[in-house]
Amino acid sequence: MQPTEPIEVSEKSVADLLLAMSKTGFQGRKLGEAFKVWLEMLEEDEITILMGLAGAMVPAGMRKIIAYLIRNRYIDVLISTGANLFHDIHEALGFRHYLGSENVDDFYLYNEGIDRIYDVFAYESEFNKVDCILADIISELDGVVSSRKFIGELAARVYRLASEKESIIVAAYESGVPVFCPAIADSSIGIAAAIADRRVVIDTIKDVEELTDIVVKSKKTGVIYVSGGVPKNFIQQTEVVARLKGVEKGGHDYAIQFTTDMPQWGGLSGCTFEEGISWGKISQKSKKVQVHVDATIALPVIVHGLQNVKRRSCPVFIWDRELKIDYGCLSHEVSACQGL
């Protein structure tokens, strides 16, 4: 057995602090271990890192952190709730979320046209303006497309309108990082589509095929789950789909999750990676860490620890009739690899 090592109070980087925390106990240790697993992923020559993003992360101020992860290719694929993408577009277009309070008369807020997300406020009228802008954009689109293709089309148009370029979908669009949103109707993007003069159809079964294709054609895969929900399951099930198609991947090779949920309630957001092994979704040999922590605490700390870490290489996705993945691109050369 190794002894724990008390953390000395001294001048140190966030990375050094996280490494020191990995030698302590409880969730501080788990946070440090998650950091070490993420570093291991970035050292791999041929790996695709997928992030599942749930919870109200964008209203809570995590938007630029996710954009930073994308631009620096600390993640390669994003699977998000529709709400996070809508709130990202909301801020890209110059609107804001505001510091509020959970101790408030909500009927008063309703009469004032203010929506509350725990201790964050936003104006309903501004949400409605964004709904209408998105409805106009969606009315320009046509065809049957995956959510990845649909979000790419939104990003191209939001980029032209954006006053704030540090957007999640704009960063993904510029960096060649695919963004999937399998439950896109369950958001204000779905509301905008419902009021649009709509000719475009979002085929979410095509999402299943495309994301599974990414996993099948990746040499190795690592997953990072912020909360859980639909994005977590959507990534997890790719291993099952691949197996039913005759490809045995053996489960994801690395896995990290930041969650406040617990396994005993039976929900996916709290289920353990050990449980995922029974489904073949997580490799028995995987490096895996689950941290029971509010992601708005974990993400700023870990991502600051990742600053200045240079990834060895990252995948470039070539979307043609058949998906091709090229791992020959260094992370700092990704824009050139994408031809941007």
Short mmCIF file of C-alpha atoms in Angstrom, two decimals, residues 15-328:
data_model
loop_
_atom_site.label_atom_id
_atom_site.label_comp_id
_atom_site.label_asym_id
_atom_site.label_seq_id
_atom_site.Cartn_x
_atom_site.Cartn_y
_atom_site.Cartn_z
CA ALA A 15 -1.89 20.83 -12.87
CA ASP A 16 0.48 20.21 -9.97
CA LEU A 17 -2.36 20.74 -7.51
CA LEU A 18 -4.49 18.15 -9.31
CA LEU A 19 -1.62 15.67 -9.35
CA ALA A 20 -1.16 16.25 -5.62
CA MET A 21 -4.89 15.73 -5.05
CA SER A 22 -4.64 12.32 -6.75
CA LYS A 23 -2.61 11.18 -3.73
CA THR A 24 -5.20 12.21 -1.15
CA GLY A 25 -8.68 10.78 -0.53
CA PHE A 26 -12.37 10.94 -1.39
CA GLN A 27 -13.62 13.06 -4.30
CA GLY A 28 -10.54 15.29 -4.28
CA ARG A 29 -8.55 12.19 -5.13
CA LYS A 30 -11.05 11.20 -7.81
CA LEU A 31 -10.76 14.66 -9.39
CA GLY A 32 -6.97 14.28 -9.47
CA GLU A 33 -7.28 10.78 -10.93
CA ALA A 34 -9.69 12.02 -13.61
CA PHE A 35 -7.10 14.63 -14.59
CA LYS A 36 -4.44 11.92 -14.91
CA VAL A 37 -6.72 9.75 -17.08
CA TRP A 38 -7.45 12.73 -19.36
CA LEU A 39 -3.69 13.35 -19.68
CA GLU A 40 -3.20 9.68 -20.64
CA MET A 41 -5.80 10.02 -23.37
CA LEU A 42 -4.02 13.05 -24.80
CA GLU A 43 -0.77 11.04 -24.93
CA GLU A 44 -2.32 8.39 -27.20
CA ASP A 45 -1.32 8.50 -30.87
CA GLU A 46 -4.62 7.25 -32.27
CA ILE A 47 -7.67 7.91 -30.12
CA THR A 48 -11.00 9.68 -30.54
CA ILE A 49 -12.25 11.50 -27.42
CA LEU A 50 -16.02 11.94 -27.16
CA MET A 51 -17.70 14.29 -24.68
CA GLY A 52 -21.31 14.00 -23.53
CA LEU A 53 -22.62 17.36 -22.30
CA ALA A 54 -25.77 17.50 -20.17
CA GLY A 55 -27.02 19.75 -17.39
CA ALA A 56 -27.42 23.52 -17.71
CA MET A 57 -23.71 24.05 -18.26
CA VAL A 58 -23.91 27.02 -20.63
CA PRO A 59 -26.24 29.15 -18.46
CA ALA A 60 -23.93 28.32 -15.54
CA GLY A 61 -20.92 29.85 -17.33
CA MET A 62 -19.14 26.79 -18.77
CA ARG A 63 -19.55 27.83 -22.42
CA LYS A 64 -16.05 29.15 -23.07
CA ILE A 65 -14.53 26.16 -21.30
CA ILE A 66 -16.23 23.75 -23.71
CA ALA A 67 -15.20 25.95 -26.67
CA TYR A 68 -11.61 25.90 -25.35
CA LEU A 69 -11.65 22.09 -25.15
CA ILE A 70 -12.84 21.97 -28.76
CA ARG A 71 -10.37 24.50 -30.17
CA ASN A 72 -7.43 22.81 -28.45
CA ARG A 73 -8.70 19.36 -29.42
CA TYR A 74 -8.86 18.04 -25.89
CA ILE A 75 -12.11 16.53 -27.21
CA ASP A 76 -12.90 15.40 -30.77
CA VAL A 77 -16.67 14.83 -30.81
CA LEU A 78 -19.39 16.56 -28.78
CA ILE A 79 -22.79 15.04 -28.00
CA SER A 80 -24.94 17.64 -26.28
CA THR A 81 -28.42 18.36 -25.08
CA GLY A 82 -30.32 20.80 -27.27
CA ALA A 83 -30.65 23.22 -24.35
CA ASN A 84 -26.89 23.74 -24.05
CA LEU A 85 -26.62 24.42 -27.78
CA PHE A 86 -29.55 26.85 -27.68
CA HIS A 87 -28.06 28.77 -24.75
CA ASP A 88 -24.72 28.83 -26.60
CA ILE A 89 -26.40 30.39 -29.64
CA HIS A 90 -28.24 32.81 -27.33
CA GLU A 91 -24.93 34.18 -26.02
CA ALA A 92 -23.21 34.07 -29.43
CA LEU A 93 -25.91 36.43 -30.70
CA GLY A 94 -25.14 38.94 -27.94
CA PHE A 95 -27.75 38.01 -25.34
CA ARG A 96 -26.82 37.08 -21.80
CA HIS A 97 -27.65 35.04 -18.72
CA TYR A 98 -27.60 36.93 -15.44
CA LEU A 99 -26.57 36.39 -11.82
CA GLY A 100 -29.78 35.78 -9.91
CA SER A 101 -30.85 33.96 -6.77
CA GLU A 102 -32.63 30.76 -5.85
CA ASN A 103 -34.33 32.66 -3.00
CA VAL A 104 -36.90 34.61 -4.96
CA ASP A 105 -40.62 34.88 -5.63
CA ASP A 106 -40.96 32.93 -8.88
CA PHE A 107 -44.43 34.30 -9.59
CA TYR A 108 -42.88 37.76 -9.47
CA LEU A 109 -40.25 36.60 -11.98
CA TYR A 110 -43.00 35.22 -14.21
CA ASN A 111 -44.82 38.58 -14.22
CA GLU A 112 -41.53 40.32 -15.03
CA GLY A 113 -40.77 37.94 -17.93
CA ILE A 114 -37.70 36.46 -16.25
CA ASP A 115 -36.88 32.75 -16.47
CA ARG A 116 -34.91 31.12 -13.65
CA ILE A 117 -32.36 28.29 -13.86
CA TYR A 118 -31.60 27.79 -10.13
CA ASP A 119 -29.60 30.99 -9.39
CA VAL A 120 -29.27 32.18 -13.00
CA PHE A 121 -31.81 34.49 -14.67
CA ALA A 122 -32.62 35.18 -18.32
CA TYR A 123 -35.22 37.27 -20.12
CA GLU A 124 -38.02 35.33 -21.79
CA SER A 125 -38.30 38.05 -24.46
CA GLU A 126 -34.64 37.48 -25.43
CA PHE A 127 -35.18 33.72 -25.65
CA ASN A 128 -38.16 34.41 -27.92
CA LYS A 129 -36.02 36.62 -30.17
CA VAL A 130 -33.49 33.81 -30.52
CA ASP A 131 -36.33 31.36 -31.26
CA CYS A 132 -37.42 33.60 -34.14
CA ILE A 133 -33.87 34.03 -35.47
CA LEU A 134 -33.40 30.26 -35.43
CA ALA A 135 -36.80 29.74 -37.08
CA ASP A 136 -35.69 32.01 -39.95
CA ILE A 137 -32.40 30.10 -40.29
CA ILE A 138 -34.14 26.71 -40.19
CA SER A 139 -36.57 27.90 -42.88
CA GLU A 140 -33.57 28.29 -45.22
CA LEU A 141 -32.55 24.62 -44.83
CA ASP A 142 -33.73 21.66 -46.86
CA GLY A 143 -33.34 17.90 -47.02
CA VAL A 144 -33.08 14.96 -44.64
CA VAL A 145 -29.98 15.36 -42.47
CA SER A 146 -28.42 14.11 -39.25
CA SER A 147 -28.29 16.45 -36.27
CA ARG A 148 -24.53 16.72 -36.93
CA LYS A 149 -25.15 18.13 -40.39
CA PHE A 150 -28.02 20.30 -39.14
CA ILE A 151 -25.93 21.83 -36.34
CA GLY A 152 -23.10 22.45 -38.81
CA GLU A 153 -25.53 24.41 -41.01
CA LEU A 154 -26.73 26.39 -37.98
CA ALA A 155 -23.13 27.11 -36.95
CA ALA A 156 -22.19 28.45 -40.39
CA ARG A 157 -25.04 30.94 -40.22
CA VAL A 158 -24.66 31.81 -36.53
CA TYR A 159 -20.98 32.54 -37.24
CA ARG A 160 -22.01 35.30 -39.67
CA LEU A 161 -24.43 36.79 -37.14
CA ALA A 162 -22.37 36.23 -33.99
CA SER A 163 -21.07 39.08 -31.87
CA GLU A 164 -19.30 36.55 -29.63
CA LYS A 165 -17.02 34.13 -31.53
CA GLU A 166 -16.16 31.95 -28.51
CA SER A 167 -19.21 29.84 -29.20
CA ILE A 168 -19.33 26.07 -28.77
CA ILE A 169 -20.87 25.41 -32.18
CA VAL A 170 -18.72 28.03 -33.94
CA ALA A 171 -15.56 26.57 -32.35
CA ALA A 172 -16.67 23.11 -33.48
CA TYR A 173 -17.46 24.36 -36.99
CA GLU A 174 -14.04 25.98 -37.34
CA SER A 175 -12.17 23.03 -35.79
CA GLY A 176 -13.86 20.21 -37.67
CA VAL A 177 -15.34 18.75 -34.47
CA PRO A 178 -18.72 17.06 -35.12
CA VAL A 179 -21.55 18.00 -32.76
CA PHE A 180 -24.50 15.64 -32.32
CA CYS A 181 -27.76 16.41 -30.55
CA PRO A 182 -29.91 13.24 -30.50
CA ALA A 183 -32.74 14.83 -28.45
CA ILE A 184 -32.73 18.13 -30.31
CA ALA A 185 -36.54 18.42 -30.29
CA ASP A 186 -36.40 18.61 -26.48
CA SER A 187 -35.09 22.19 -26.48
CA SER A 188 -35.76 25.68 -27.77
CA ILE A 189 -34.14 24.59 -31.04
CA GLY A 190 -37.07 22.20 -31.33
CA ILE A 191 -39.44 25.07 -30.53
CA ALA A 192 -37.83 27.18 -33.27
CA ALA A 193 -38.15 24.31 -35.75
CA ALA A 194 -41.84 23.94 -34.85
CA ILE A 195 -42.59 27.55 -35.77
CA ALA A 196 -40.33 27.58 -38.85
CA ASP A 197 -41.41 27.19 -42.45
CA ARG A 198 -39.66 23.85 -42.26
CA ARG A 199 -38.43 21.80 -45.21
CA VAL A 200 -35.52 20.19 -43.38
CA VAL A 201 -35.99 16.90 -41.52
CA ILE A 202 -33.56 15.85 -38.80
CA ASP A 203 -33.00 12.10 -38.96
CA THR A 204 -31.85 11.10 -35.47
CA ILE A 205 -31.49 7.45 -36.54
CA LYS A 206 -28.83 8.72 -38.93
CA ASP A 207 -27.15 10.11 -35.80
CA VAL A 208 -26.99 6.56 -34.42
CA GLU A 209 -25.34 5.37 -37.63
CA GLU A 210 -22.87 8.26 -37.88
CA LEU A 211 -21.73 8.19 -34.26
CA THR A 212 -21.38 4.41 -34.33
CA ASP A 213 -19.34 4.76 -37.51
CA ILE A 214 -16.98 7.14 -35.68
CA VAL A 215 -16.53 4.65 -32.84
CA VAL A 216 -16.08 1.67 -35.17
CA LYS A 217 -13.45 3.45 -37.29
CA SER A 218 -11.54 4.86 -34.31
CA LYS A 219 -8.47 2.94 -33.16
CA LYS A 220 -9.35 3.69 -29.54
CA THR A 221 -12.07 5.74 -27.87
CA GLY A 222 -12.21 7.76 -24.67
CA VAL A 223 -15.41 9.21 -23.21
CA ILE A 224 -15.93 12.19 -20.91
CA TYR A 225 -19.40 12.66 -19.45
CA VAL A 226 -20.52 15.95 -17.96
CA SER A 227 -23.57 14.86 -15.96
CA GLY A 228 -25.31 12.03 -17.83
CA GLY A 229 -28.70 11.83 -19.49
CA VAL A 230 -29.24 11.31 -23.21
CA PRO A 231 -25.70 12.29 -24.28
CA LYS A 232 -24.15 9.63 -22.03
CA ASN A 233 -26.44 6.85 -23.22
CA PHE A 234 -26.12 7.89 -26.84
CA ILE A 235 -22.34 7.49 -26.67
CA GLN A 236 -22.57 4.30 -24.62
CA GLN A 237 -24.94 2.56 -27.01
CA THR A 238 -22.57 2.87 -29.96
CA GLU A 239 -20.73 -0.18 -28.61
CA VAL A 240 -23.96 -2.19 -28.65
CA VAL A 241 -24.88 -1.03 -32.17
CA ALA A 242 -21.39 -1.90 -33.42
CA ARG A 243 -21.66 -5.39 -31.93
CA LEU A 244 -25.05 -5.98 -33.57
CA LYS A 245 -23.45 -4.99 -36.88
CA GLY A 246 -20.79 -7.62 -36.38
CA VAL A 247 -17.99 -5.40 -35.07
CA GLU A 248 -16.72 -6.20 -31.59
CA LYS A 249 -14.99 -3.10 -30.21
CA GLY A 250 -14.79 -4.34 -26.63
CA GLY A 251 -15.99 -1.11 -25.01
CA HIS A 252 -14.52 2.37 -24.61
CA ASP A 253 -10.86 2.38 -23.55
CA TYR A 254 -10.98 5.43 -21.26
CA ALA A 255 -13.90 6.88 -19.31
CA ILE A 256 -14.38 9.93 -17.06
CA GLN A 257 -17.61 11.26 -15.59
CA PHE A 258 -18.51 14.25 -13.44
CA THR A 259 -21.89 13.66 -11.84
CA THR A 260 -23.93 14.46 -8.74
CA ASP A 261 -26.21 11.45 -9.25
CA MET A 262 -25.88 8.09 -7.50
CA PRO A 263 -26.21 4.53 -8.83
CA GLN A 264 -28.78 3.25 -6.34
CA TRP A 265 -31.62 5.19 -7.99
CA GLY A 266 -31.21 3.14 -11.20
CA GLY A 267 -30.79 6.12 -13.54
CA LEU A 268 -28.15 6.24 -16.24
CA SER A 269 -26.67 9.51 -14.98
CA GLY A 270 -25.52 7.77 -11.81
CA CYS A 271 -24.79 4.29 -13.09
CA THR A 272 -21.22 3.14 -12.62
CA PHE A 273 -18.72 2.33 -15.34
CA GLU A 274 -18.52 -1.13 -13.78
CA GLU A 275 -22.20 -1.56 -14.67
CA GLY A 276 -21.33 -0.41 -18.20
CA ILE A 277 -18.81 -3.27 -18.43
CA SER A 278 -21.69 -5.74 -18.10
CA TRP A 279 -23.22 -4.26 -21.25
CA GLY A 280 -19.94 -4.23 -23.15
CA LYS A 281 -20.08 -0.43 -23.27
CA ILE A 282 -16.93 0.10 -21.23
CA SER A 283 -13.83 -2.06 -21.67
CA GLN A 284 -12.92 -4.29 -18.75
CA LYS A 285 -9.35 -3.00 -19.17
CA SER A 286 -10.38 0.66 -19.39
CA LYS A 287 -8.87 3.47 -17.35
CA LYS A 288 -11.98 4.86 -15.71
CA VAL A 289 -12.85 7.42 -13.02
CA GLN A 290 -16.19 8.79 -11.85
CA VAL A 291 -16.12 11.94 -9.77
CA HIS A 292 -19.18 12.78 -7.68
CA VAL A 293 -18.98 16.53 -7.99
CA ASP A 294 -20.84 19.49 -9.45
CA ALA A 295 -19.41 19.81 -12.96
CA THR A 296 -19.30 23.61 -12.59
CA ILE A 297 -16.60 23.00 -9.97
CA ALA A 298 -14.74 20.18 -11.74
CA LEU A 299 -14.55 21.58 -15.28
CA PRO A 300 -12.87 24.94 -14.53
CA VAL A 301 -10.27 23.24 -12.32
CA ILE A 302 -9.39 20.37 -14.66
CA VAL A 303 -9.38 22.47 -17.83
CA HIS A 304 -7.05 25.02 -16.24
CA GLY A 305 -4.83 22.07 -15.37
CA LEU A 306 -4.83 21.00 -19.03
CA GLN A 307 -3.57 24.39 -20.25
CA ASN A 308 -0.34 24.13 -22.26
CA VAL A 309 -0.68 20.35 -22.64
CA LYS A 310 0.17 19.55 -26.25
CA ARG A 311 -1.71 16.62 -27.70
CA ARG A 312 0.37 14.20 -29.75
CA SER A 313 -2.18 13.90 -32.56
CA CYS A 314 -5.90 14.12 -33.11
CA PRO A 315 -8.38 12.69 -35.60
CA VAL A 316 -9.55 14.49 -38.69
CA PHE A 317 -13.01 13.42 -39.88
CA ILE A 318 -13.50 13.27 -43.63
CA TRP A 319 -17.24 13.14 -44.31
CA ASP A 320 -17.74 11.68 -47.77
CA ARG A 321 -19.94 8.83 -48.90
CA GLU A 322 -18.02 6.81 -46.34
CA LEU A 323 -16.49 8.34 -43.21
CA LYS A 324 -12.70 8.32 -43.07
CA ILE A 325 -10.61 9.18 -40.01
CA ASP A 326 -7.04 10.42 -40.36
CA TYR A 327 -4.90 10.46 -37.20
CA GLY A 328 -1.92 12.09 -38.87
#
